[in-house]
Short mmCIF file of C-alpha atoms in Angstrom, two decimals:
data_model
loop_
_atom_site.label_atom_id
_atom_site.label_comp_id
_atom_site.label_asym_id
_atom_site.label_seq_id
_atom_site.Cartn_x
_atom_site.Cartn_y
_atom_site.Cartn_z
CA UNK A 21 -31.38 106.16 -49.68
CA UNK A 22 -31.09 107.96 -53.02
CA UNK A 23 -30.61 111.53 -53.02
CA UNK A 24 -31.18 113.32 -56.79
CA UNK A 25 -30.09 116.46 -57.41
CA UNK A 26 -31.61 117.99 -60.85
CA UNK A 27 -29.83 121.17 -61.85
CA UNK A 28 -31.39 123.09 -64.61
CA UNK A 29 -29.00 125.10 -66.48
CA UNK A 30 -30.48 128.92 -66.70
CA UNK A 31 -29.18 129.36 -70.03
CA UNK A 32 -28.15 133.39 -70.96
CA UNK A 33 -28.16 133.76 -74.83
CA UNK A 34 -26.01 136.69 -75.16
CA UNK A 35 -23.08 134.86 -73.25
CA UNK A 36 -23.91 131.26 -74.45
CA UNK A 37 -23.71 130.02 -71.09
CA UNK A 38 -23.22 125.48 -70.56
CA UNK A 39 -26.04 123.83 -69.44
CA UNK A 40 -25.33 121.79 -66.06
CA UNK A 41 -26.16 118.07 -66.24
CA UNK A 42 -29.43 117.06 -66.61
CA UNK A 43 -29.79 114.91 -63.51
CA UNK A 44 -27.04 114.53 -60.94
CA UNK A 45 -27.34 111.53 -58.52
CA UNK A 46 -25.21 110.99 -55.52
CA UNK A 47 -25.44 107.34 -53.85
CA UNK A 48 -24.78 106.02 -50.51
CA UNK A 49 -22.34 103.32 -50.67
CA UNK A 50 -21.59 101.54 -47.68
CA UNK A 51 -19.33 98.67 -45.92
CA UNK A 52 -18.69 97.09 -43.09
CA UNK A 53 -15.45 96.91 -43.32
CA UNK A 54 -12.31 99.43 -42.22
CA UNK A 55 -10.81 101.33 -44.34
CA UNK A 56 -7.52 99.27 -44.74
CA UNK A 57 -9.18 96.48 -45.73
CA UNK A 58 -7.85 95.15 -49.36
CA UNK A 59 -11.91 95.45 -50.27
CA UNK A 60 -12.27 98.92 -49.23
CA UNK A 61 -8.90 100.76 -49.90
CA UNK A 62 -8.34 99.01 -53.26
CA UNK A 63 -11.99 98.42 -55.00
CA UNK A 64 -14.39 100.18 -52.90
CA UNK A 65 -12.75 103.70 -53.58
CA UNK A 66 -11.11 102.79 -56.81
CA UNK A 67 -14.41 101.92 -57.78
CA UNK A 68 -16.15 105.33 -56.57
CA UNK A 69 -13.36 107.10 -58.19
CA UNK A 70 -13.89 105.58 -61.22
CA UNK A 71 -17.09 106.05 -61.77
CA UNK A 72 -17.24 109.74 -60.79
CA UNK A 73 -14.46 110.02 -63.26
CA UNK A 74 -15.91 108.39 -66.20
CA UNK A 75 -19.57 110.03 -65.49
CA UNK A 76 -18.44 113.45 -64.98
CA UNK A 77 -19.34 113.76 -61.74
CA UNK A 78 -22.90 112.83 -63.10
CA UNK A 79 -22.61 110.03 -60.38
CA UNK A 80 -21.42 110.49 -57.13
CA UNK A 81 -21.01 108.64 -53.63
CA UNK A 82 -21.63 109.34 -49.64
CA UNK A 83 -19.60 106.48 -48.11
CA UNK A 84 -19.93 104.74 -44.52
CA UNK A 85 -17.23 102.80 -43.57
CA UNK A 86 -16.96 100.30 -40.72
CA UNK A 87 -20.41 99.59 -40.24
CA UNK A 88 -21.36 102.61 -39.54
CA UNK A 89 -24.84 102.10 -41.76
CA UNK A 90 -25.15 98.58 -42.16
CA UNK A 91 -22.54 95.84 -40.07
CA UNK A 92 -21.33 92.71 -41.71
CA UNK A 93 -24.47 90.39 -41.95
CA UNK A 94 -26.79 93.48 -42.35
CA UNK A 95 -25.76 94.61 -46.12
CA UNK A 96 -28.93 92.99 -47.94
CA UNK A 97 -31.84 94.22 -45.47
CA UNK A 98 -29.94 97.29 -45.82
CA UNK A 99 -30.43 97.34 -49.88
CA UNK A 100 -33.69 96.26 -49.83
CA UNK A 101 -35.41 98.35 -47.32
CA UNK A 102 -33.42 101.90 -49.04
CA UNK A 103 -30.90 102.63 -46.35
CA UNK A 104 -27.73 102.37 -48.57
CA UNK A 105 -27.56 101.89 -52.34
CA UNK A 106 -24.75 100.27 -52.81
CA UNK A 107 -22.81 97.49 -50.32
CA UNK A 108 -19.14 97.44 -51.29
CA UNK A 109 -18.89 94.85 -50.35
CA UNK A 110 -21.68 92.55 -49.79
CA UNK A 111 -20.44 89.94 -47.26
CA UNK A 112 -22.68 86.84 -48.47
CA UNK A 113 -21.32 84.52 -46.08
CA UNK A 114 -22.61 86.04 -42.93
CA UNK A 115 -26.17 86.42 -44.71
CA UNK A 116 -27.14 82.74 -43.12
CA UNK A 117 -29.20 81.43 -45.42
CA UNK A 118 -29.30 83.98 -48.32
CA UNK A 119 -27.05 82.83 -50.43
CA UNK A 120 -26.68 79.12 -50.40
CA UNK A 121 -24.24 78.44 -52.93
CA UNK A 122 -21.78 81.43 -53.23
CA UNK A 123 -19.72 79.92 -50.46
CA UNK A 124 -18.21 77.65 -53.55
CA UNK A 125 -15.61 79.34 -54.22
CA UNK A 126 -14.18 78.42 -50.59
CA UNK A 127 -13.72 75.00 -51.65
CA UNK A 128 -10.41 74.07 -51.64
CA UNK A 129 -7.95 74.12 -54.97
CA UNK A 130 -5.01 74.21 -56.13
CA UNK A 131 -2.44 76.41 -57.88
CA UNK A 132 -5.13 79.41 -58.07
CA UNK A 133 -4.63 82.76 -57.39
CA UNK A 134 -6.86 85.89 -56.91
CA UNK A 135 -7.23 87.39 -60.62
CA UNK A 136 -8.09 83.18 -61.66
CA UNK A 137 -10.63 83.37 -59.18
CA UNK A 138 -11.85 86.52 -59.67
CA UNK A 139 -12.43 85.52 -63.33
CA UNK A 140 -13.98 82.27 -62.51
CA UNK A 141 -16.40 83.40 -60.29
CA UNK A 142 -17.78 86.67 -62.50
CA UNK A 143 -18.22 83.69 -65.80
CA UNK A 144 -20.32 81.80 -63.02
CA UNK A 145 -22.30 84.39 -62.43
CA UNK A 146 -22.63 85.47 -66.30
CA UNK A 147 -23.09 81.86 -67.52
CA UNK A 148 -26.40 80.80 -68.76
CA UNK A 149 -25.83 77.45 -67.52
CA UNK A 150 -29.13 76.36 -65.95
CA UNK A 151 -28.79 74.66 -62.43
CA UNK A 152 -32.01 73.97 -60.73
CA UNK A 153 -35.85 74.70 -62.16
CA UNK A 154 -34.60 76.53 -65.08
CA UNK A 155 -32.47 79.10 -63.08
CA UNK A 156 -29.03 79.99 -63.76
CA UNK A 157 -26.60 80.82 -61.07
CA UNK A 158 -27.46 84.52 -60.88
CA UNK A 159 -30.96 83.98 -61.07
CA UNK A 160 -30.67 81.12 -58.61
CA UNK A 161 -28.54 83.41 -55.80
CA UNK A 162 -29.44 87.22 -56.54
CA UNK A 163 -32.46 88.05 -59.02
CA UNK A 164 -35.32 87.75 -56.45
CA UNK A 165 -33.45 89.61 -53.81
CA UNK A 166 -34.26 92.87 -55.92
CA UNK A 167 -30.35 93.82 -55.81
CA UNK A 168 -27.94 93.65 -58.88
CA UNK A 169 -24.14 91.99 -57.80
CA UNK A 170 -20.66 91.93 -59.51
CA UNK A 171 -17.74 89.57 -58.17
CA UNK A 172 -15.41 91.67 -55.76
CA UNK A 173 -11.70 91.03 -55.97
CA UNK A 174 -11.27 87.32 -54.97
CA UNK A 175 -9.08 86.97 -51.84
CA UNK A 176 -5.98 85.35 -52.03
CA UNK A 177 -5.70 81.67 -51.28
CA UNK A 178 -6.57 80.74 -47.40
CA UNK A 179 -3.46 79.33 -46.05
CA UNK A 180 -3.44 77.79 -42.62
CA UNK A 181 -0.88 79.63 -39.97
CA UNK A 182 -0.02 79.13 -36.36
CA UNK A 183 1.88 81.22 -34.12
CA UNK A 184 3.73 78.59 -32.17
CA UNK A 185 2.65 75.07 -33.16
CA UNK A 186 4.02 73.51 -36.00
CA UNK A 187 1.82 71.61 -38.07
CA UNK A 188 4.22 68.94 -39.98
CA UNK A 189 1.97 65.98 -39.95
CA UNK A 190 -1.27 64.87 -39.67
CA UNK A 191 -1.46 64.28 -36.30
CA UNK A 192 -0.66 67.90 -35.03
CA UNK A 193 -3.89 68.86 -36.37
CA UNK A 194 -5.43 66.97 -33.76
CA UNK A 195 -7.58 68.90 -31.16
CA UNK A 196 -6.06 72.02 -32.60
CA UNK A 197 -8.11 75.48 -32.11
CA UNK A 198 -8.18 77.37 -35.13
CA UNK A 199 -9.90 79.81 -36.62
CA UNK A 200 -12.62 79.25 -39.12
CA UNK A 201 -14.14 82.05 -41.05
CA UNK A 202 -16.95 80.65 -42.31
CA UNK A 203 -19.09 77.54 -42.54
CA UNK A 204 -17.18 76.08 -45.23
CA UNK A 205 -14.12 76.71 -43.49
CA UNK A 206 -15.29 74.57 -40.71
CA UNK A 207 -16.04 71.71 -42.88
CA UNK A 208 -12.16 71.89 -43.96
CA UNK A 209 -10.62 72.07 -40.05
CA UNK A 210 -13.09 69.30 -39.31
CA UNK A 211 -11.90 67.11 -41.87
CA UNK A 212 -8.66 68.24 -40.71
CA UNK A 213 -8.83 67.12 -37.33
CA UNK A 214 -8.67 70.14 -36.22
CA UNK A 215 -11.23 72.47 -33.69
CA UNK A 216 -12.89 75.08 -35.42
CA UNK A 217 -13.74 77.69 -33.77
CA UNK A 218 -15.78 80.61 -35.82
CA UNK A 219 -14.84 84.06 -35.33
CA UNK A 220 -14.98 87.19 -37.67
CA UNK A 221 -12.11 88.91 -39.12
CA UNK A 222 -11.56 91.80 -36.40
CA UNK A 223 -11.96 89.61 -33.58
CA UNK A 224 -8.88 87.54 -34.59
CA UNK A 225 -6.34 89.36 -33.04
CA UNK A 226 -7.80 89.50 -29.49
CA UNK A 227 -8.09 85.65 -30.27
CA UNK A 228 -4.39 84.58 -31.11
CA UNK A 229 -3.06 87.38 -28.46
CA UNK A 230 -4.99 85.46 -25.68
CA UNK A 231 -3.90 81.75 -27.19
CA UNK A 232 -7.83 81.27 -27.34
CA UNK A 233 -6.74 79.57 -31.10
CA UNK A 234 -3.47 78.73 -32.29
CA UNK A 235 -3.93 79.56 -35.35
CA UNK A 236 -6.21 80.77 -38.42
CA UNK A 237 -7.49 80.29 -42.14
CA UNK A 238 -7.15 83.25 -43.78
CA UNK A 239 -5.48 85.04 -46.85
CA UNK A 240 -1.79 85.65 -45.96
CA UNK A 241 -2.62 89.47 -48.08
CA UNK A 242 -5.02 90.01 -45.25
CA UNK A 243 -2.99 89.80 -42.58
CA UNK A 244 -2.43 93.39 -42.30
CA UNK A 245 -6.40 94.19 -42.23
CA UNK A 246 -6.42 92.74 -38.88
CA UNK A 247 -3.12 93.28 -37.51
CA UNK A 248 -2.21 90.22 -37.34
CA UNK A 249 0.83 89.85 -39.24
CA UNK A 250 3.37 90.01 -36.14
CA UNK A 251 1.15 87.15 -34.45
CA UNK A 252 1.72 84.34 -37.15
CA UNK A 253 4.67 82.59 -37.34
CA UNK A 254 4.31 79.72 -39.07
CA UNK A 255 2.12 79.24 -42.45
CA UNK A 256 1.44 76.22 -45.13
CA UNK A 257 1.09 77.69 -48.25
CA UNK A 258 1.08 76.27 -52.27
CA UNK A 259 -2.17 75.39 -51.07
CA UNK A 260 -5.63 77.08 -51.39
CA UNK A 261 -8.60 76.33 -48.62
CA UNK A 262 -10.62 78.36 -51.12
CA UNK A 263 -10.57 81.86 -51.56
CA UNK A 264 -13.72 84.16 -50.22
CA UNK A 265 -15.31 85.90 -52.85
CA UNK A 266 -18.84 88.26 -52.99
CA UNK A 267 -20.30 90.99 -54.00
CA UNK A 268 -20.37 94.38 -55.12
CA UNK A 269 -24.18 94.89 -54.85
CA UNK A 270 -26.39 97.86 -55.83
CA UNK A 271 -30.32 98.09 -55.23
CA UNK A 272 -32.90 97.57 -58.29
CA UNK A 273 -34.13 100.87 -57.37
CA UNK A 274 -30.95 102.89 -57.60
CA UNK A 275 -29.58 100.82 -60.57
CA UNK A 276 -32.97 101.88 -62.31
CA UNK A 277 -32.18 105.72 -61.52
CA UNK A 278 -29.18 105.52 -63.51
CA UNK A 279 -29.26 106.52 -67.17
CA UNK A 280 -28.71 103.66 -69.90
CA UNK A 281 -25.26 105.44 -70.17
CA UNK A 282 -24.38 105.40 -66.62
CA UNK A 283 -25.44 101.66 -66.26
CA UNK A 284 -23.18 100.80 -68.59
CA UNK A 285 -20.03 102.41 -66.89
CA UNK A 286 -21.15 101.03 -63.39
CA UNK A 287 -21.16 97.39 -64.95
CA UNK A 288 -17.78 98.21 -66.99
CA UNK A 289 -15.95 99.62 -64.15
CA UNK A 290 -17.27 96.95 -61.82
CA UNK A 291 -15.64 94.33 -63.53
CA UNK A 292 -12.08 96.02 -64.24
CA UNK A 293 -12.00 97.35 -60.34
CA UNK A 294 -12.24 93.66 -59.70
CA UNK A 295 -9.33 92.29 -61.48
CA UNK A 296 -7.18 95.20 -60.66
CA UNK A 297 -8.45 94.78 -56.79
CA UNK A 298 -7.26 90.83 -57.87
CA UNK A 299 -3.72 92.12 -58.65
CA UNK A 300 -4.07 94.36 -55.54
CA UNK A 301 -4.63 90.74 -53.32
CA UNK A 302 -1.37 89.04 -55.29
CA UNK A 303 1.01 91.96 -54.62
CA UNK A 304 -0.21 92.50 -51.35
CA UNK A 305 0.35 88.91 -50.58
CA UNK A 306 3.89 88.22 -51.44
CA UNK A 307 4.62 91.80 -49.83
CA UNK A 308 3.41 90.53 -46.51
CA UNK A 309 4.67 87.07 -46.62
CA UNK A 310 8.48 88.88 -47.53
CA UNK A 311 8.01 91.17 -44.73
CA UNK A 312 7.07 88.27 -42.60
CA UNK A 313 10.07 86.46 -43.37
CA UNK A 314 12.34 89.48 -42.93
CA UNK A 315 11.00 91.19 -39.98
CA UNK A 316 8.65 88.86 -37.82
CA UNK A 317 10.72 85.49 -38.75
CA UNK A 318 7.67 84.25 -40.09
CA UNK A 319 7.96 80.57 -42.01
CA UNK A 320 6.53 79.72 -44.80
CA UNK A 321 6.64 76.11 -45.89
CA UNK A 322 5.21 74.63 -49.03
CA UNK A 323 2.85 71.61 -49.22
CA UNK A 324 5.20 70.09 -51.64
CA UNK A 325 7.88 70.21 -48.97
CA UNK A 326 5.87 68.43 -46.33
CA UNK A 327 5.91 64.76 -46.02
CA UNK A 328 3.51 62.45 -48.41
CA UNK A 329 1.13 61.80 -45.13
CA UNK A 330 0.91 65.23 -44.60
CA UNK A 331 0.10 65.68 -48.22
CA UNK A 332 -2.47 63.00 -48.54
CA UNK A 333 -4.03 64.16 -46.27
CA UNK A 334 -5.15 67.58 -46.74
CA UNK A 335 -5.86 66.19 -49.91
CA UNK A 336 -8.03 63.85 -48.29
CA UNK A 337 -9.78 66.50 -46.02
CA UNK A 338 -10.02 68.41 -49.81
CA UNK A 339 -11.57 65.87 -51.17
CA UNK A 340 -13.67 65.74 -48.36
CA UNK A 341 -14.88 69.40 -47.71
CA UNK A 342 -16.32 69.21 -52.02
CA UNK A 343 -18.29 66.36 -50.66
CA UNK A 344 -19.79 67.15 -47.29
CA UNK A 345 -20.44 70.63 -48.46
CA UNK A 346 -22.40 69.39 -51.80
CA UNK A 347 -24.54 67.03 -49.65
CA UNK A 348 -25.35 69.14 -46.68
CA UNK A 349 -26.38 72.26 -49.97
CA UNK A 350 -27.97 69.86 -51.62
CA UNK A 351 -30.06 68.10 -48.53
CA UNK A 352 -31.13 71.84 -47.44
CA UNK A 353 -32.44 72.08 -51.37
CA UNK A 354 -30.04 73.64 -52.94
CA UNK A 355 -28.44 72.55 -57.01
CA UNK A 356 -24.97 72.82 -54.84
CA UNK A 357 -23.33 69.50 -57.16
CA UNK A 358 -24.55 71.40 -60.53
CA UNK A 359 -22.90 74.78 -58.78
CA UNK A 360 -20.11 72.72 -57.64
CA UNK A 361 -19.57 71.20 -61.27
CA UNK A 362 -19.96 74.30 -63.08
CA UNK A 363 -17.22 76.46 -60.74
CA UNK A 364 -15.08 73.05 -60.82
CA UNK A 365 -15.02 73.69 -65.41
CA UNK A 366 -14.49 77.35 -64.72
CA UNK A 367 -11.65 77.13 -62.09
CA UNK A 368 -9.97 74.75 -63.83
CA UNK A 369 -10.08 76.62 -67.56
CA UNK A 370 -7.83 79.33 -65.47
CA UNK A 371 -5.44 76.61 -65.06
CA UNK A 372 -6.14 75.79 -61.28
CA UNK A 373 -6.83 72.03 -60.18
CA UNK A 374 -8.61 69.98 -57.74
CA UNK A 375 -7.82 67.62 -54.77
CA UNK A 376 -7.84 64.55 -55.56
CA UNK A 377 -11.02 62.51 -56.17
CA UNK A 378 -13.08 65.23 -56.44
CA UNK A 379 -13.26 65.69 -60.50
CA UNK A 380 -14.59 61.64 -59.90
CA UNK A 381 -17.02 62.81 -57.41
CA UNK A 382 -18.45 65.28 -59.40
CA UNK A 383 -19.07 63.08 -62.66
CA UNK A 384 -20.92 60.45 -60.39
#
C-alpha cells in the first residue's frame, strides 16, 4: 500500500522561510529474497538509494525482506491487490503460468555474461517487434497485469556442479539427481540424461548436505546466497544453461502517483542499477570461483577441455532444450518461436552464440 505524506510549507514572510516538498511519497518495496542475495544487496538497495538520492527524499521506501510481505511466487497478487508497491524483484518463474515466455533467457548460450544479458533482455522488452496478435513482448508478458517491469541484473551463466561425482562424459549424467531451478532447467537435465529434481534456491543446501542431489544448476556468483559454496566441488563452466533474469516491477497505481519528474528517475535509475547489479554478478562470480579454488579445492573445468562426446553433447541437449521449450510454449498458445527468434538476434548482437542447430531451427 501507498502511504502519501503532503507537507505544506507554512511560509513566514519576515524570515523567508523554504517551502517543504509539495507531495512526499514513501513506497513499500518488497522481496522475497534475503538480504545477501546479489538481487537484494546490490540492486534492490542500490536502487532505493538511488532514487531517494536523485528525488530528494521526494521518494522514499519501507522494505520487507525475506518474504516477509509477499514469498517467492506471491509478488504479482501482491502488486495487484495494493499490499506492496514495488517487488524487487519479481520472481516470474515461480508465477506458473503468468509469464509464459520470460523463461527465454534460460535457454542455453554461449560465451555470454551478465551485463550481455542484462542488455539483451531490457531491448526485448523495449522492442516494438510484434510477436503474436499485434502485441509486442511487453505488451504480450506485462501490460494487462496492471504492473510496470524493468530487467533486474541478469544472473551469471548457470554452470552445472557436483560435490563428489565427476561428470567427464556423457554417460555420468545418467540417472544423476540434480537440481533444477526451474522448468526450463528441467528440460536441459532431461536432455542431459540427467534426474531433475526441482527445488528453490534456499532449500539447496539441506539438499546437497543430505546427498538428496549430487549436484545443481545455478550461477557459480550465487553460491554464497545459499551457502553453498563449501558443498560444490566440482563445476563445468565456459558454458551457459541460460541465465535467470526478471523483474523489477512497480504497480500502475503507484507508478501513476509519481510526478512526470519522478517517473522519469525511477525508469533511469532502473536501468543503470541493472547493469551495475550485472557487473555486481561478474565480479562476484570470479571472486567465488577463486575462493573456491583456493580454499574449498573446488575444480573448475572448461567445456573446451572436455572430450568432443562430452561436447557434442551438451550441445546436443542445447540444441534440444530451444526446441522442446518452443513447442511445449507454443502448443500451450504462446508466440514462444517469434520470442525465441527475437532474444536469439538480441543475444547474439552482444556477441554471445548459440548451440548448434538452433540458429537452423529457428529460420524453419
Amino acid at each position: 500500500m501507498t502511504f502519501i505524506n503532503r507537507t505544506f510549507g507554512l511560509g513566514l514572510a519576515a524570515f523567508g522561510a523554504l517551502a517543504a516538498p509539495a507531495l512526499a511519497q514513501n513506497f513499500t518495496m518488497s522481496t522475497g529474497l534475503g538480504q545477501p542475495h546479489m538481487w537484494t544487496a546490490w540492486h534492490m538497495e542500490p536502487f532505493a538509494a538511488a532514487m531517494e538520492e536523485k528525488t530528494g527524499g521526494e521518494v522514499t521506501f519501507t522494505k520487507f525482506y525475506g518474504g516477509e510481505l509477499a514469498g517467492v511466487g506471491r509478488s504479482l497478487d501482491s502488486l495487484q491487490t495494493g499490499v506492496i508497491d514495488i517487488a524487487s524483484p519479481l520472481l516470474a518463474p515461480y508465477h506458473e503460468g503468468r509469464f509464459p515466455l520470460s523463461d527465454v533467457t534460460q535457454l542455453p548460450t554461449y560465451g555470454t555474461d551478465s551485463p550481455m544479458v542484462t542488455r539483451a533482455f531490457q531491448a526485448l522488452l523495449d522492442s516494438d517487434v510484434e510477436l503474436a496478435d499485434g502485441k509486442t513482448f511487453y505488451e504480450y508478458e506485462i501490460t494487462d497485469k496492471n504492473i510496470r517491469v524493468w530487467a533486474l541484473g541478469a544472473t551469471g551463466p548457470y554452470s552445472i556442479s557436483t560435490t563428489e561425482k565427476v561428470l567427464a562424459e556423457p554417460a555420468d549424467f545418467t540417472g544423476t539427481p540434480l537440481r533444477a531451478g526451474s522448468a526450463l532447467h528441467t528440460i536441459v537435465l532431461e536432455n542431459l540424461g540427467a534426474t531433475p529434481v526441482t527445488l528453490p534456491g534456499p532449500q539447496a543446501y539441506e539438499a546437497l548436505s543430505r546427498k538428496t542431489i549430487d549436484g545443481i544448476i545455478i550461477s557459480i556468483s550465487d553460491w554464497p546466497s545459499y551457502s553453498i559454496q563449501e558443498l560444490l566441488r566440482h563445476s563445468i563452466v565456459n558454458l551457459s544453461i541460460g541465465h535467470w533474469e526478471s523483474y523489477l516491477a512497480i504497480s500502475d497505481q503507484a507508478w501513476n502517483e509519481m510526478s512526470e519528474e519522478n517517473r522519469k528517475l525511477f525508469d533511469e535509475t532502473a536501468r543503470e542499477i541493472a547493469l551495475t547489479n550485472a557487473d555486481k554478478w561478474v565480479e562476484n562470480g570470479v571472486s567465488v570461483q577463486e575462493t573456491s579454488e583456493a580454499d574449498d579445492g573446488g575444480s573448475f573445468v572448461s567445456i573446451n577441455d572436455l572430450s568432443q562426446e562430452m561436447q557434442d553433447h551438451i550441445a546436443e541437449a542445447g540444441r534440444q532444450t530451444w526446441v522442446d521449450w518452443i513447442e511445449k510454449t507454443e502448443a500451450a498458445g504462446h508466440p514462444a518461436r517469434a520470442t525465441a527468434r527475437l532474444y536469439a538476434e538480441l543475444i547474439q548482437a552482444e556477441g554471445g552464440s548459440l548451440p548448434e542447430g538452433v540458429a537452423e531451427y529457428l529460420a524453419e
